[in-house]
Amino acid sequence: MSAILEVEHLVKKFGDHLAVKGISFAVEEGEVFGLLGPNGAGKTTTISMLTGILQPTEGTARIGGHDIRTDLEAVKKLNGLVPQDLALYPTLSARANLQFFGQIYGLRGTDLKERVEDVLRIVALTDRAHEAVERYSGGMKRRVNIAAGLIHNPRLLFLDEPTVGVDPQSRNAIFESVLRLNRERGMTIIYTSHYMEEVELLCNRVAVIDQGEIIALDTIKNLIAMLGGGVIKVGVPQVDEALLAQMSALPGVKEATLLPQPIAPPPAAGQAVEQKEGKPLTATPVVKVMAQNSQDAIISVINFLNQRDLQLTSLEILEPNLESVFLHLTGKKLRE
Amino acid sequence: MKALSIAIKDLQIFFKDRGSAINLILLPLLFVTVMSGALGAIGANQEQDTRTPLPVVDLDGGEMAQALLAGIDRAGGVLVAATPQAEATAALAAGDIPFVLTIPQGFTADVNGGQPTVLRFLTRSGGNAAQAEAVRLVVEGVARDMSLQIQLLAALEQMGQMQAGSPGASDAFSTERMQAQALSQFQSAATQPLVAVVQKLPGQELEEEADEAEGMSLADAAVPGVAVLFVFMTAQNTARSIFDEKRTGSFRRLLAAPVSKAALLIGKMLPNFITGLIQLAVIFAFGVFGLRLLGLAPITLGKSPFAILLVAVVLSVCSSAFGILIAALARTPSQIGGLSTLLLYLLGLLGGAFVPLFLLERFLGPLPKIVPHYWANHALTNLMVRGLGLADVALDLAVLLGFTVLFFAIGLWRFDFD
């Protein structure tokens, strides 16, 4: 397989703010590639540069061999974009919307008609295509939004957070459409999301992006393997370098590090100061224990603390998945 | 082609929104009806209020001078105000009065003796040339009628004396001979009037503006003014459409498609342009046929339909460019809605949408000329009401095009494609 997308040191600056900090990656033809990161990580800005909406400040990319700086017209014909917003005309019917976007990509006459009917079939909306989009449910609107990105049969489809605000049934329908497009039509898909379950389900490879930088890029299997047996977050009354070293040497433990703590006014020792997502946020230190085997690691850590009369103030066990990968890499959760 | 697709899509959206369609197509007709009726009523009932004061220095004081002044009063539109010479000279110099008519000493004697005489009409440099010319034409008209009357009477008197002296030459005073003599006197009075008016420091645009005051009813002013106001109102739709596309994200989708930015902007401007032309066609058709059906005085379209079409095209382009300007500068829906509505009504007011231009200029001087509405209104009024041709509105068209270029350039400069 050859790379349909090659990104080289792409940078985007908005005034003094560096939104994308020189990212580089490549995507193979026929791949479903995930861009995973929290809101504001730089995913949409990256896509905007790759689709010609924004001009890069530095760096470039080639799509199907065409440079986005010098051959944007050809690049745009290869790309399909499904933006995060419902980029549709609500008072027009789904069919009228699709006809319009088809015309914008130069489709006319029979070709246009056939493509409109084809994409309506893909998103399963043929029966209600004559209705104004404003009468659709949120999920149906999302499906029309996807159909509009497919109208010109692009080689590379950018799906930017396509399931935001979608009910579970429509979400599944969207997943099915994405997988079918990839398997049956060989379409290359770049899928951005801050839902790690979606990326795990759909993507072959993932670039984890945070604060404008790619902090990891690999297959999902390899990324999760980084964590070994998972991550355990252990709250203790006090911690020092010696304690961390001893914990790192425990059976089943790969590494123990101190998690960065949020800045808060000094409370009484061990006292809960704030509620967040139903869990007590304590001012006491939290040790992140990367396990080789989570069961062995939990037992040995608890025994170790008991032997030293150290009270366990909190305990959280994270399964090895992309969420814990992200936590491991950035020290924060994907949806923070 | 892609620009056309964008335009057709926008027009579909526009005509699905009945509120906008009513606002831009039916509301102007309501304005035209109400303003034609109301202004027509003002014109009919309050004629005295609109008369222009004419300071007169009567150095003769004779019977013919009085007859002349009575004639000017009767002509309507001008209110004679007898003024001492010194006072008039000082007031004219100070700029307190725009003009003064001087009846020379010996005027009555000259007229009675059949000797040519000259009335002096002094105007202030930099004064309202249109108003001065309108008054001059009134004086000239009365003087011409007076000349004709005197010359005819003199001729008839002369013929009577001749008949009395030659009773046998009755055929010399046949009906045919009398008619021929009267016709000759008419022609003579027209080309060589006994009483002539000489104007000092004539202003510009005399003929044109004089026609305005003489020939234009207040109701005539309503249609071009309202048409211009509402064509510019359409600019809001362009701005709102662009804002909505940005808000929903479809603008990003268009930017990601193989559409040039120029085609995108042209596509967004075209519906404004087409809507503007439709508005003008509907408003003018209503002005010609609808007002008649409603029992109001209809408008005329003048002698140059091509020139009207050209003005309509340039006006619609200017409004479209204004839409891009609003879209580029407005940051919130309220700026597009409330603020720009206020601005557009203010510009319309200055441009003569609610008050006829010649009246507006009396109060505001050259101020209305700073808005494009004035030039469009001026051009349409010249063509439709005064029956002038394309050459006469060339300046108006040039200025409108200048505004168009200015709006588009600023709009493009400030437009946020990102």
Coordinates of N, CA and C in Angstrom, one line a residue, chain B residues 12-123:
Chain B
Q12 N -33.5 29.8 -3.4 CA -34.4 28.8 -2.9 C -34.7 29.0 -1.4
I13 N -33.6 29.2 -0.7 CA -33.7 29.4 0.7 C -34.5 30.7 1.0
F14 N -34.1 31.7 0.3 CA -34.8 33.1 0.5 C -36.3 33.0 0.2
F15 N -36.7 32.3 -0.9 CA -38.1 32.3 -1.2 C -38.9 31.3 -0.3
K16 N -38.2 30.4 0.4 CA -38.9 29.6 1.4 C -39.2 30.4 2.6
D17 N -38.4 31.4 2.9 CA -38.6 32.2 4.0 C -39.6 33.3 3.7
R18 N -40.9 33.1 3.9 CA -41.9 34.0 3.5 C -41.8 35.4 4.1
G19 N -41.3 35.4 5.4 CA -41.1 36.7 6.1 C -40.2 37.6 5.3
S20 N -39.1 37.0 4.8 CA -38.1 37.9 4.1 C -38.7 38.3 2.8
A21 N -39.4 37.4 2.1 CA -40.0 37.8 0.8 C -41.0 38.9 1.0
I22 N -41.8 38.8 2.0 CA -42.8 39.8 2.3 C -42.1 41.1 2.6
N23 N -41.1 41.0 3.4 CA -40.4 42.2 3.9 C -39.8 42.9 2.7
L24 N -39.2 42.2 1.7 CA -38.5 42.9 0.6 C -39.4 43.1 -0.6
I25 N -40.5 42.4 -0.8 CA -41.3 42.6 -2.0 C -42.6 43.4 -1.7
L26 N -43.3 42.9 -0.6 CA -44.6 43.5 -0.4 C -44.5 44.8 0.4
L27 N -43.6 44.8 1.4 CA -43.4 46.0 2.2 C -43.2 47.3 1.4
P28 N -42.3 47.2 0.4 CA -42.1 48.4 -0.4 C -43.3 48.9 -1.1
L29 N -44.2 48.0 -1.5 CA -45.4 48.4 -2.2 C -46.3 49.1 -1.2
L30 N -46.3 48.7 0.0 CA -47.1 49.3 1.1 C -46.6 50.8 1.3
F31 N -45.2 50.8 1.4 CA -44.6 52.2 1.5 C -45.0 53.1 0.4
V32 N -44.9 52.5 -0.8 CA -45.2 53.4 -2.0 C -46.6 53.9 -2.0
T33 N -47.5 53.0 -1.6 CA -49.0 53.3 -1.6 C -49.2 54.4 -0.5
V34 N -48.7 54.2 0.7 CA -48.9 55.1 1.8 C -48.2 56.5 1.4
M35 N -47.0 56.4 1.0 CA -46.3 57.7 0.7 C -46.9 58.4 -0.4
S36 N -47.3 57.7 -1.5 CA -47.9 58.4 -2.6 C -49.1 59.1 -2.2
G37 N -49.9 58.4 -1.4 CA -51.2 58.9 -1.0 C -51.0 60.1 0.0
A38 N -50.1 59.9 1.0 CA -49.9 60.9 2.0 C -49.2 62.1 1.4
L39 N -48.1 61.9 0.6 CA -47.4 63.0 0.0 C -48.3 63.8 -1.0
G40 N -49.1 63.0 -1.7 CA -50.0 63.6 -2.7 C -50.9 64.5 -2.0
A41 N -51.4 64.1 -0.8 CA -52.4 64.9 -0.1 C -51.7 66.1 0.4
I42 N -50.4 66.0 0.9 CA -49.7 67.2 1.4 C -49.5 68.2 0.2
G43 N -49.2 67.6 -1.0 CA -49.0 68.5 -2.1 C -50.3 69.2 -2.5
A44 N -51.4 68.5 -2.3 CA -52.7 69.2 -2.7 C -53.2 70.2 -1.6
N45 N -53.0 69.8 -0.4 CA -53.6 70.6 0.7 C -52.7 71.7 1.3
Q46 N -51.4 71.5 1.1 CA -50.6 72.4 1.8 C -49.6 73.2 0.9
E47 N -50.2 73.5 -0.3 CA -49.4 74.1 -1.3 C -48.7 75.4 -0.8
Q48 N -49.5 76.2 0.0 CA -48.9 77.5 0.4 C -47.6 77.3 1.2
D49 N -47.6 76.2 2.0 CA -46.5 76.0 2.9 C -45.2 75.8 2.1
T50 N -45.3 75.3 0.9 CA -44.1 75.0 0.2 C -43.6 76.1 -0.7
R51 N -44.3 77.3 -0.7 CA -43.9 78.3 -1.6 C -42.5 78.9 -1.2
T52 N -41.8 79.2 -2.2 CA -40.4 79.8 -2.0 C -40.5 81.3 -1.9
P53 N -40.0 81.9 -0.9 CA -40.1 83.4 -0.8 C -39.2 84.0 -1.8
L54 N -39.7 85.1 -2.5 CA -38.9 85.8 -3.5 C -38.8 87.3 -3.1
P55 N -37.7 87.7 -2.6 CA -37.5 89.1 -2.3 C -37.5 89.9 -3.6
V56 N -38.3 91.0 -3.6 CA -38.4 91.8 -4.8 C -38.1 93.3 -4.5
V57 N -37.2 93.9 -5.2 CA -36.9 95.3 -5.1 C -37.6 96.0 -6.3
D58 N -38.7 96.7 -5.9 CA -39.5 97.3 -7.0 C -39.1 98.8 -7.1
L59 N -38.2 99.1 -8.1 CA -37.7 100.4 -8.3 C -38.7 101.3 -9.1
D60 N -39.7 100.6 -9.7 CA -40.6 101.2 -10.6 C -41.9 101.6 -9.8
G61 N -42.5 100.7 -9.2 CA -43.7 100.9 -8.4 C -44.9 101.2 -9.2
G62 N -44.8 101.1 -10.5 CA -45.9 101.4 -11.4 C -46.9 100.3 -11.5
E63 N -47.9 100.5 -12.4 CA -49.0 99.6 -12.7 C -48.5 98.3 -13.2
M64 N -47.6 98.4 -14.2 CA -47.1 97.1 -14.8 C -46.2 96.3 -13.8
A65 N -45.5 96.9 -13.0 CA -44.7 96.2 -12.0 C -45.6 95.5 -11.0
Q66 N -46.7 96.1 -10.6 CA -47.7 95.5 -9.8 C -48.4 94.3 -10.4
A67 N -48.7 94.5 -11.7 CA -49.3 93.4 -12.5 C -48.3 92.2 -12.6
L68 N -47.0 92.5 -12.8 CA -46.0 91.4 -12.9 C -46.0 90.6 -11.5
L69 N -45.9 91.4 -10.4 CA -45.8 90.7 -9.1 C -47.1 89.9 -8.8
A70 N -48.2 90.5 -9.2 CA -49.5 89.7 -9.0 C -49.5 88.4 -9.8
G71 N -48.9 88.5 -11.0 CA -48.8 87.3 -11.9 C -47.9 86.3 -11.3
I72 N -46.8 86.7 -10.7 CA -45.9 85.8 -10.1 C -46.5 85.1 -8.9
D73 N -47.3 85.9 -8.1 CA -48.0 85.3 -7.0 C -49.0 84.3 -7.4
R74 N -49.7 84.6 -8.5 CA -50.7 83.7 -9.0 C -50.2 82.4 -9.6
A75 N -48.9 82.5 -10.1 CA -48.3 81.3 -10.7 C -48.1 80.2 -9.8
G76 N -48.1 80.5 -8.5 CA -47.9 79.4 -7.5 C -46.5 79.0 -7.3
G77 N -46.2 78.6 -6.1 CA -44.8 78.1 -5.8 C -43.9 79.2 -5.3
V78 N -44.2 80.4 -5.6 CA -43.3 81.6 -5.3 C -44.2 82.6 -4.5
L79 N -43.6 83.0 -3.4 CA -44.3 84.0 -2.5 C -43.5 85.3 -2.6
V80 N -44.1 86.4 -3.2 CA -43.5 87.7 -3.4 C -43.3 88.4 -2.1
A81 N -42.1 88.9 -1.8 CA -41.8 89.6 -0.6 C -41.2 90.9 -1.0
A82 N -41.9 92.0 -1.0 CA -41.4 93.3 -1.3 C -40.3 93.7 -0.3
T83 N -39.1 94.1 -0.8 CA -38.0 94.4 0.1 C -37.3 95.6 -0.4
P84 N -36.9 96.5 0.5 CA -36.2 97.7 0.1 C -34.8 97.3 -0.5
Q85 N -34.3 98.1 -1.4 CA -33.1 97.8 -2.2 C -31.9 97.6 -1.3
A86 N -31.7 98.5 -0.3 CA -30.5 98.4 0.5 C -30.5 97.1 1.4
E87 N -31.7 96.9 1.9 CA -31.9 95.7 2.8 C -31.7 94.4 2.0
A88 N -32.2 94.4 0.7 CA -32.1 93.2 -0.1 C -30.6 93.0 -0.5
T89 N -29.9 94.1 -0.8 CA -28.5 93.9 -1.2 C -27.7 93.4 0.0
A90 N -27.9 93.9 1.2 CA -27.2 93.5 2.3 C -27.5 92.0 2.7
A91 N -28.8 91.7 2.6 CA -29.2 90.3 2.9 C -28.6 89.3 1.9
L92 N -28.5 89.7 0.7 CA -28.0 88.8 -0.4 C -26.5 88.6 -0.1
A93 N -25.8 89.8 0.2 CA -24.4 89.7 0.5 C -24.1 88.8 1.7
A94 N -25.0 88.9 2.7 CA -24.7 88.2 3.9 C -25.1 86.7 3.8
G95 N -25.8 86.4 2.7 CA -26.2 85.0 2.5 C -27.5 84.7 3.2
D96 N -28.2 85.7 3.7 CA -29.5 85.5 4.3 C -30.6 85.1 3.4
I97 N -30.5 85.6 2.2 CA -31.5 85.3 1.1 C -30.7 84.7 -0.1
P98 N -31.3 83.8 -0.8 CA -30.6 83.2 -1.9 C -30.6 84.0 -3.2
F99 N -31.6 84.9 -3.4 CA -31.7 85.6 -4.6 C -32.6 86.8 -4.4
V100 N -32.6 87.7 -5.4 CA -33.5 88.9 -5.3 C -33.8 89.3 -6.7
L101 N -35.1 89.7 -6.9 CA -35.6 90.2 -8.2 C -35.7 91.7 -8.2
T102 N -35.1 92.3 -9.1 CA -35.1 93.8 -9.2 C -35.9 94.3 -10.4
I103 N -37.0 95.1 -10.1 CA -37.8 95.6 -11.3 C -37.2 97.0 -11.5
P104 N -36.7 97.3 -12.7 CA -36.0 98.6 -12.9 C -36.9 99.8 -12.9
Q105 N -36.3 100.9 -12.7 CA -37.1 102.2 -12.8 C -37.5 102.3 -14.2
G106 N -38.7 102.9 -14.4 CA -39.2 103.1 -15.8 C -39.8 101.8 -16.4
F107 N -40.0 100.8 -15.6 CA -40.5 99.5 -16.2 C -41.8 99.7 -16.8
T108 N -42.7 100.4 -16.0 CA -44.1 100.5 -16.5 C -44.1 101.4 -17.8
A109 N -43.3 102.4 -17.8 CA -43.3 103.3 -18.9 C -42.8 102.6 -20.2
D110 N -41.7 101.8 -20.0 CA -41.1 101.0 -21.1 C -42.1 100.0 -21.7
V111 N -42.8 99.3 -20.8 CA -43.7 98.3 -21.2 C -44.9 99.0 -22.0
N112 N -45.4 100.0 -21.4 CA -46.5 100.7 -22.0 C -46.1 101.3 -23.4
G113 N -44.9 101.7 -23.4 CA -44.4 102.3 -24.7 C -43.9 101.3 -25.7
G114 N -43.9 100.0 -25.3 CA -43.5 99.0 -26.2 C -42.0 98.9 -26.3
Q115 N -41.3 99.4 -25.3 CA -39.8 99.3 -25.3 C -39.4 98.1 -24.5
P116 N -38.4 97.4 -25.1 CA -37.9 96.2 -24.3 C -37.3 96.7 -23.0
T117 N -37.5 95.9 -22.0 CA -37.0 96.2 -20.7 C -36.4 94.9 -20.0
V118 N -35.6 95.0 -19.0 CA -34.9 93.8 -18.4 C -35.1 93.8 -16.9
L119 N -35.6 92.6 -16.4 CA -35.7 92.4 -15.0 C -34.4 91.8 -14.5
R120 N -33.9 92.2 -13.4 CA -32.6 91.6 -12.9 C -32.8 90.6 -11.8
F121 N -32.3 89.4 -12.0 CA -32.5 88.4 -11.0 C -31.1 88.0 -10.5
L122 N -30.8 88.5 -9.3 CA -29.5 88.3 -8.7 C -29.5 87.1 -7.8
T123 N -28.5 86.2 -8.0 CA -28.4 85.0 -7.1 C -27.1 85.1 -6.4

